[in-house]
Amino acid sequence: MRVLWVTFLLFFSTLTASAQSLTLVELNCENLFDCKHDSLKQDTEWMPDGQRRWSPARYWRKLNCIGQEILSCQEEGIPDLVALVEVENDSVISDLTHRSLLRGAGYDYLMTESPDVRGIDVALVYQPFSFRPICYDYLTVTPLENMRPTRDILYVKGEIISGDTLHIFVVHAPSRYGGEKRTRPNRQLIADRLLSVIRQLPSDAKVIIAGDFNDDAASPALRFWETNGMHNVTAEAKGTHGAKATYRYQGVWQSIDHVFVSSILLDSVKQTYINDAPFLLEEDKKYGGVKPLRTFNGYRYQRGFSDHLPLVVRFSF
């Protein structure tokens, strides 16, 4: 870490003021699993002999697809920070950052190791020249009665080139499986847990929350954050090739991926949009228009990317 920081300082001294920008990408990877069975998790469908016939060839294609998707979020250079959701484990993110199309980008990462029964976790991929982690932690979430164990929240505190300190949280909230109203307390639990930690930070802390919240901007849990000093800067984000949100279900676009910032960061947000590059989309033959080109349609493998599109937020410091 000491060598990395010295390198960071030397690199910083050569930069101009125009390099005080920062690009954050949030992406749900849609089941980024390896092909190995974890005896403590329910992941057998992602084995070569499982329901999805998840082979090494399909795994590596998926890694390169996610890598291509991330790189396409920025025309020049690479995104500085990437909040990833639905990633299985450390080895998957190591393969993604060091052995896929991203291997030349110099990315490093931090991630959780959650009690989620399927083994799903979240991660923050970062470029060491533009973001230096100072510390990180997992925020555990104690389930409510009759609630399945859920993903931990990843917390990373780090310094960027401008000298600003960012407090970044990566979230994957419980799904609506079982009904939105019935599962609403599960997502409110995440909001309460996260807010309890943010309230312990200095009042002028530069906070970013990114992830899949399984809720739209008008939901009670997300409105709760907005009444407590956080701002949803991607609530109105759109694509340029037909995407009206990051996710489409039965012909309806839904914004369930979000990026929130604290008030002190609002003026630093310069651009927000959805990356809906044409190669990430396919024709929606049933409902019309387009939809994300996902890896599976049901159990039919279709060599796609993800059922979510990436959110992109550009900051200037």
Short mmCIF file of C-alpha atoms in Angstrom, two decimals:
data_model
loop_
_atom_site.label_atom_id
_atom_site.label_comp_id
_atom_site.label_asym_id
_atom_site.label_seq_id
_atom_site.Cartn_x
_atom_site.Cartn_y
_atom_site.Cartn_z
CA MET A 1 0.00 0.00 0.00
CA ARG A 2 2.90 2.39 0.74
CA VAL A 3 4.40 1.85 -2.72
CA LEU A 4 0.96 2.37 -4.29
CA TRP A 5 0.52 5.70 -2.46
CA VAL A 6 3.94 6.96 -3.55
CA THR A 7 3.09 6.07 -7.13
CA PHE A 8 -0.26 7.81 -6.73
CA LEU A 9 1.46 11.03 -5.57
CA LEU A 10 3.96 10.98 -8.43
CA PHE A 11 1.17 10.48 -10.94
CA PHE A 12 -0.88 13.24 -9.33
CA SER A 13 1.97 15.74 -9.74
CA THR A 14 1.86 15.31 -13.52
CA LEU A 15 -1.87 15.84 -13.91
CA THR A 16 -3.63 19.00 -15.02
CA ALA A 17 -6.75 20.53 -13.56
CA SER A 18 -8.82 18.81 -16.25
CA ALA A 19 -8.10 15.47 -14.57
CA GLN A 20 -10.10 16.42 -11.49
CA SER A 21 -13.04 14.48 -12.90
CA LEU A 22 -14.29 11.12 -11.71
CA THR A 23 -16.56 8.61 -13.43
CA LEU A 24 -18.65 6.14 -11.43
CA VAL A 25 -20.48 3.22 -13.00
CA GLU A 26 -23.12 1.08 -11.26
CA LEU A 27 -23.98 -2.26 -12.81
CA ASN A 28 -25.98 -5.33 -11.81
CA CYS A 29 -24.08 -8.13 -13.58
CA GLU A 30 -26.99 -10.62 -13.61
CA ASN A 31 -25.65 -13.70 -11.84
CA LEU A 32 -21.90 -13.47 -12.36
CA PHE A 33 -21.13 -16.97 -11.05
CA ASP A 34 -18.13 -19.21 -11.60
CA CYS A 35 -18.50 -22.93 -12.39
CA LYS A 36 -17.40 -24.26 -9.00
CA HIS A 37 -19.73 -25.45 -6.27
CA ASP A 38 -19.57 -23.76 -2.88
CA SER A 39 -20.84 -26.36 -0.43
CA LEU A 40 -22.19 -23.60 1.84
CA LYS A 41 -24.27 -21.95 -0.91
CA GLN A 42 -27.19 -22.79 -3.19
CA ASP A 43 -25.32 -22.40 -6.47
CA THR A 44 -25.72 -25.80 -8.14
CA GLU A 45 -27.66 -24.39 -11.11
CA TRP A 46 -24.43 -22.61 -12.09
CA MET A 47 -22.46 -25.83 -12.52
CA PRO A 48 -21.63 -27.56 -15.82
CA ASP A 49 -24.17 -30.26 -14.98
CA GLY A 50 -26.68 -27.80 -13.48
CA GLN A 51 -29.89 -26.47 -14.97
CA ARG A 52 -28.08 -23.73 -16.86
CA ARG A 53 -25.19 -25.87 -18.13
CA TRP A 54 -22.82 -23.15 -16.93
CA SER A 55 -19.52 -24.15 -18.55
CA PRO A 56 -16.05 -22.57 -18.35
CA ALA A 57 -16.55 -21.24 -21.89
CA ARG A 58 -19.78 -19.52 -20.91
CA TYR A 59 -18.20 -18.19 -17.71
CA TRP A 60 -15.28 -16.58 -19.54
CA ARG A 61 -17.55 -15.19 -22.22
CA LYS A 62 -19.66 -13.62 -19.45
CA LEU A 63 -16.57 -12.06 -17.85
CA ASN A 64 -15.49 -10.52 -21.15
CA CYS A 65 -19.04 -9.29 -21.80
CA ILE A 66 -19.10 -7.49 -18.43
CA GLY A 67 -15.64 -6.10 -19.14
CA GLN A 68 -16.77 -4.81 -22.54
CA GLU A 69 -19.86 -3.29 -20.94
CA ILE A 70 -17.77 -1.40 -18.35
CA LEU A 71 -15.25 -0.14 -20.88
CA SER A 72 -18.03 1.13 -23.15
CA CYS A 73 -19.24 3.50 -20.41
CA GLN A 74 -16.48 5.99 -21.21
CA GLU A 75 -15.28 7.06 -24.65
CA GLU A 76 -11.86 8.20 -23.45
CA GLY A 77 -10.02 6.43 -20.67
CA ILE A 78 -11.76 4.06 -18.28
CA PRO A 79 -14.29 4.52 -15.46
CA ASP A 80 -12.61 5.30 -12.13
CA LEU A 81 -15.08 3.47 -9.91
CA VAL A 82 -17.42 0.58 -10.70
CA ALA A 83 -20.03 -0.56 -8.18
CA LEU A 84 -20.91 -4.15 -9.08
CA VAL A 85 -23.94 -6.14 -7.92
CA GLU A 86 -24.71 -9.87 -8.25
CA VAL A 87 -21.13 -11.13 -8.18
CA GLU A 88 -20.44 -14.46 -6.54
CA ASN A 89 -17.04 -14.29 -4.87
CA ASP A 90 -13.49 -13.00 -4.77
CA SER A 91 -12.22 -15.33 -7.48
CA VAL A 92 -14.86 -14.07 -9.93
CA ILE A 93 -13.87 -10.43 -9.42
CA SER A 94 -10.19 -11.36 -9.57
CA ASP A 95 -10.80 -13.03 -12.94
CA LEU A 96 -12.82 -10.02 -14.12
CA THR A 97 -10.22 -7.43 -13.19
CA HIS A 98 -7.02 -9.37 -13.94
CA ARG A 99 -7.84 -11.97 -16.61
CA SER A 100 -10.69 -10.64 -18.75
CA LEU A 101 -10.85 -7.74 -21.21
CA LEU A 102 -10.26 -5.49 -18.18
CA ARG A 103 -6.83 -6.98 -17.44
CA GLY A 104 -4.98 -4.02 -18.96
CA ALA A 105 -7.00 -1.41 -17.06
CA GLY A 106 -5.06 -1.78 -13.80
CA TYR A 107 -8.18 -2.18 -11.70
CA ASP A 108 -8.21 -3.40 -8.12
CA TYR A 109 -11.27 -4.20 -6.00
CA LEU A 110 -12.88 -4.66 -2.61
CA MET A 111 -15.92 -6.83 -1.97
CA THR A 112 -18.18 -8.37 0.66
CA GLU A 113 -18.60 -11.96 1.78
CA SER A 114 -22.27 -12.10 2.73
CA PRO A 115 -24.62 -14.70 4.23
CA ASP A 116 -26.84 -14.59 1.13
CA VAL A 117 -27.96 -18.18 0.56
CA ARG A 118 -27.02 -18.15 -3.14
CA GLY A 119 -23.62 -16.58 -2.49
CA ILE A 120 -24.44 -13.24 -4.13
CA ASP A 121 -22.25 -10.28 -3.11
CA VAL A 122 -21.33 -6.73 -4.10
CA ALA A 123 -17.98 -5.21 -5.02
CA LEU A 124 -16.27 -1.90 -5.71
CA VAL A 125 -13.77 -1.98 -8.56
CA TYR A 126 -11.45 1.02 -8.58
CA GLN A 127 -8.55 2.53 -10.51
CA PRO A 128 -5.68 3.00 -7.99
CA PHE A 129 -4.39 6.13 -9.75
CA SER A 130 -7.69 7.94 -9.20
CA PHE A 131 -8.94 6.41 -5.95
CA ARG A 132 -6.93 5.33 -2.90
CA PRO A 133 -8.86 3.27 -0.34
CA ILE A 134 -8.16 4.33 3.25
CA CYS A 135 -10.37 1.73 4.95
CA TYR A 136 -13.35 -0.49 4.23
CA ASP A 137 -15.90 -2.56 6.10
CA TYR A 138 -18.99 -4.74 5.68
CA LEU A 139 -22.24 -3.49 7.14
CA THR A 140 -24.11 -6.61 8.20
CA VAL A 141 -27.89 -6.66 8.15
CA THR A 142 -29.77 -8.72 10.74
CA PRO A 143 -32.80 -10.24 8.95
CA LEU A 144 -36.33 -9.63 10.12
CA GLU A 145 -38.48 -12.58 11.15
CA ASN A 146 -39.13 -14.89 8.16
CA MET A 147 -36.65 -12.92 6.03
CA ARG A 148 -33.83 -14.72 4.24
CA PRO A 149 -30.28 -13.59 4.97
CA THR A 150 -29.39 -10.74 2.63
CA ARG A 151 -26.29 -9.11 1.20
CA ASP A 152 -23.96 -7.08 3.39
CA ILE A 153 -23.48 -3.43 2.44
CA LEU A 154 -19.94 -2.61 1.31
CA TYR A 155 -18.43 0.56 2.78
CA VAL A 156 -15.22 2.05 1.37
CA LYS A 157 -13.60 5.29 2.48
CA GLY A 158 -11.03 6.61 0.04
CA GLU A 159 -9.18 9.63 -1.30
CA ILE A 160 -9.32 10.87 -4.88
CA ILE A 161 -6.80 12.92 -6.86
CA SER A 162 -8.34 16.25 -5.88
CA GLY A 163 -7.66 15.41 -2.22
CA ASP A 164 -11.34 14.92 -1.43
CA THR A 165 -12.37 11.99 0.73
CA LEU A 166 -15.32 9.92 -0.47
CA HIS A 167 -17.47 7.57 1.58
CA ILE A 168 -18.87 4.97 -0.83
CA PHE A 169 -21.57 2.41 -0.07
CA VAL A 170 -22.51 -0.40 -2.47
CA VAL A 171 -25.98 -1.90 -1.91
CA HIS A 172 -28.01 -4.82 -3.19
CA ALA A 173 -31.34 -4.61 -1.39
CA PRO A 174 -33.71 -7.59 -0.96
CA SER A 175 -35.92 -8.39 -3.93
CA ARG A 176 -39.68 -8.01 -4.26
CA TYR A 177 -40.16 -11.75 -4.55
CA GLY A 178 -43.34 -12.53 -2.61
CA GLY A 179 -44.91 -9.16 -3.39
CA GLU A 180 -43.80 -5.54 -3.16
CA LYS A 181 -45.92 -4.65 -0.13
CA ARG A 182 -45.06 -7.81 1.78
CA THR A 183 -41.31 -7.39 1.21
CA ARG A 184 -41.24 -3.61 1.71
CA PRO A 185 -40.03 -3.88 5.36
CA ASN A 186 -36.99 -5.85 4.13
CA ARG A 187 -35.84 -2.95 1.97
CA GLN A 188 -36.68 -0.41 4.66
CA LEU A 189 -34.36 -2.41 6.92
CA ILE A 190 -31.49 -1.71 4.52
CA ALA A 191 -32.35 2.00 4.45
CA ASP A 192 -32.41 2.15 8.25
CA ARG A 193 -29.13 0.26 8.61
CA LEU A 194 -27.35 2.46 6.11
CA LEU A 195 -28.69 5.71 7.51
CA SER A 196 -27.58 4.73 11.01
CA VAL A 197 -24.00 4.53 9.74
CA ILE A 198 -24.15 7.71 7.63
CA ARG A 199 -25.35 9.65 10.67
CA GLN A 200 -22.09 8.74 12.39
CA LEU A 201 -20.04 10.43 9.64
CA PRO A 202 -19.13 14.13 9.77
CA SER A 203 -21.94 16.43 8.66
CA ASP A 204 -19.90 17.53 5.62
CA ALA A 205 -19.00 13.98 4.54
CA LYS A 206 -19.00 13.35 0.79
CA VAL A 207 -21.22 10.26 0.56
CA ILE A 208 -22.09 8.15 -2.49
CA ILE A 209 -24.56 5.23 -2.35
CA ALA A 210 -24.82 3.05 -5.45
CA GLY A 211 -26.49 -0.23 -6.24
CA ASP A 212 -29.60 -2.21 -7.06
CA PHE A 213 -32.31 -1.20 -4.57
CA ASN A 214 -35.14 -3.29 -6.07
CA ASP A 215 -37.26 -0.16 -5.65
CA ASP A 216 -38.13 2.82 -7.81
CA ALA A 217 -37.38 6.40 -6.82
CA ALA A 218 -40.86 6.94 -5.38
CA SER A 219 -40.74 3.96 -3.02
CA PRO A 220 -40.97 4.58 0.75
CA ALA A 221 -37.42 3.33 1.47
CA LEU A 222 -35.80 5.62 -1.10
CA ARG A 223 -37.96 8.60 -0.21
CA PHE A 224 -36.87 8.00 3.38
CA TRP A 225 -33.25 8.62 2.37
CA GLU A 226 -34.20 11.80 0.53
CA THR A 227 -35.91 13.16 3.62
CA ASN A 228 -32.67 12.50 5.50
CA GLY A 229 -30.25 14.48 3.37
CA MET A 230 -29.43 12.14 0.48
CA HIS A 231 -30.22 12.99 -3.16
CA ASN A 232 -31.08 10.56 -5.94
CA VAL A 233 -29.09 12.00 -8.85
CA THR A 234 -30.05 9.23 -11.29
CA ALA A 235 -33.84 9.21 -10.79
CA GLU A 236 -34.35 10.77 -14.23
CA ALA A 237 -31.42 9.13 -16.02
CA LYS A 238 -32.13 7.94 -19.56
CA GLY A 239 -30.26 6.30 -22.40
CA THR A 240 -29.80 7.55 -25.94
CA HIS A 241 -30.90 4.41 -27.81
CA GLY A 242 -34.30 3.75 -26.31
CA ALA A 243 -33.64 2.84 -22.67
CA LYS A 244 -35.93 4.75 -20.31
CA ALA A 245 -34.51 3.01 -17.24
CA THR A 246 -31.91 0.38 -16.35
CA TYR A 247 -34.23 -2.66 -16.25
CA ARG A 248 -37.23 -3.83 -18.26
CA TYR A 249 -39.82 -6.34 -17.07
CA GLN A 250 -42.79 -7.42 -19.19
CA GLY A 251 -42.38 -4.41 -21.44
CA VAL A 252 -42.17 -1.84 -18.63
CA TRP A 253 -38.94 0.06 -17.95
CA GLN A 254 -38.09 0.19 -14.25
CA SER A 255 -35.44 2.28 -12.50
CA ILE A 256 -34.35 0.04 -9.64
CA ASP A 257 -30.64 0.89 -9.89
CA HIS A 258 -29.74 4.23 -8.31
CA VAL A 259 -26.92 6.51 -7.22
CA PHE A 260 -27.45 8.80 -4.22
CA VAL A 261 -25.11 11.55 -3.04
CA SER A 262 -25.00 13.77 0.03
CA SER A 263 -25.88 17.46 -0.34
CA ILE A 264 -22.25 18.61 -0.41
CA LEU A 265 -21.68 16.55 -3.58
CA LEU A 266 -24.63 17.82 -5.60
CA ASP A 267 -22.66 20.57 -7.35
CA SER A 268 -19.97 18.05 -8.28
CA VAL A 269 -22.39 15.90 -10.30
CA LYS A 270 -21.99 16.99 -13.91
CA GLN A 271 -23.70 14.24 -15.89
CA THR A 272 -25.86 11.17 -15.29
CA TYR A 273 -27.11 8.75 -17.91
CA ILE A 274 -27.77 5.11 -18.76
CA ASN A 275 -25.30 3.38 -21.04
CA ASP A 276 -27.60 1.77 -23.59
CA ALA A 277 -25.09 1.24 -26.38
CA PRO A 278 -26.78 -0.69 -29.21
CA PHE A 279 -24.76 -3.86 -28.59
CA LEU A 280 -26.23 -4.05 -25.06
CA LEU A 281 -29.80 -4.13 -26.42
CA GLU A 282 -32.07 -6.45 -28.36
CA GLU A 283 -35.50 -6.05 -29.93
CA ASP A 284 -38.37 -6.72 -27.56
CA LYS A 285 -40.46 -8.82 -29.93
CA LYS A 286 -43.34 -9.29 -27.50
CA TYR A 287 -43.83 -5.76 -26.18
CA GLY A 288 -42.07 -3.63 -28.78
CA GLY A 289 -39.07 -1.35 -28.48
CA VAL A 290 -35.82 -2.63 -27.04
CA LYS A 291 -34.67 -4.34 -23.86
CA PRO A 292 -31.31 -5.29 -22.30
CA LEU A 293 -29.61 -8.22 -24.02
CA ARG A 294 -29.30 -10.54 -21.04
CA THR A 295 -27.28 -13.74 -20.60
CA PHE A 296 -30.34 -15.99 -20.26
CA ASN A 297 -33.94 -15.61 -21.38
CA GLY A 298 -35.50 -17.93 -18.83
CA TYR A 299 -33.23 -20.95 -19.11
CA ARG A 300 -32.35 -20.30 -22.74
CA TYR A 301 -28.75 -19.17 -23.09
CA GLN A 302 -28.44 -16.24 -25.50
CA ARG A 303 -24.83 -15.05 -25.12
CA GLY A 304 -25.81 -11.64 -23.77
CA PHE A 305 -24.56 -9.23 -21.13
CA SER A 306 -26.98 -8.51 -18.28
CA ASP A 307 -30.66 -7.88 -17.63
CA HIS A 308 -29.63 -4.47 -16.25
CA LEU A 309 -27.96 -1.58 -18.06
CA PRO A 310 -25.10 0.42 -16.49
CA LEU A 311 -25.73 3.72 -14.73
CA VAL A 312 -23.03 6.33 -15.29
CA VAL A 313 -22.36 9.38 -13.11
CA ARG A 314 -19.63 11.90 -13.90
CA PHE A 315 -18.28 14.12 -11.14
CA SER A 316 -15.99 17.14 -11.27
CA PHE A 317 -13.95 18.18 -8.23
#
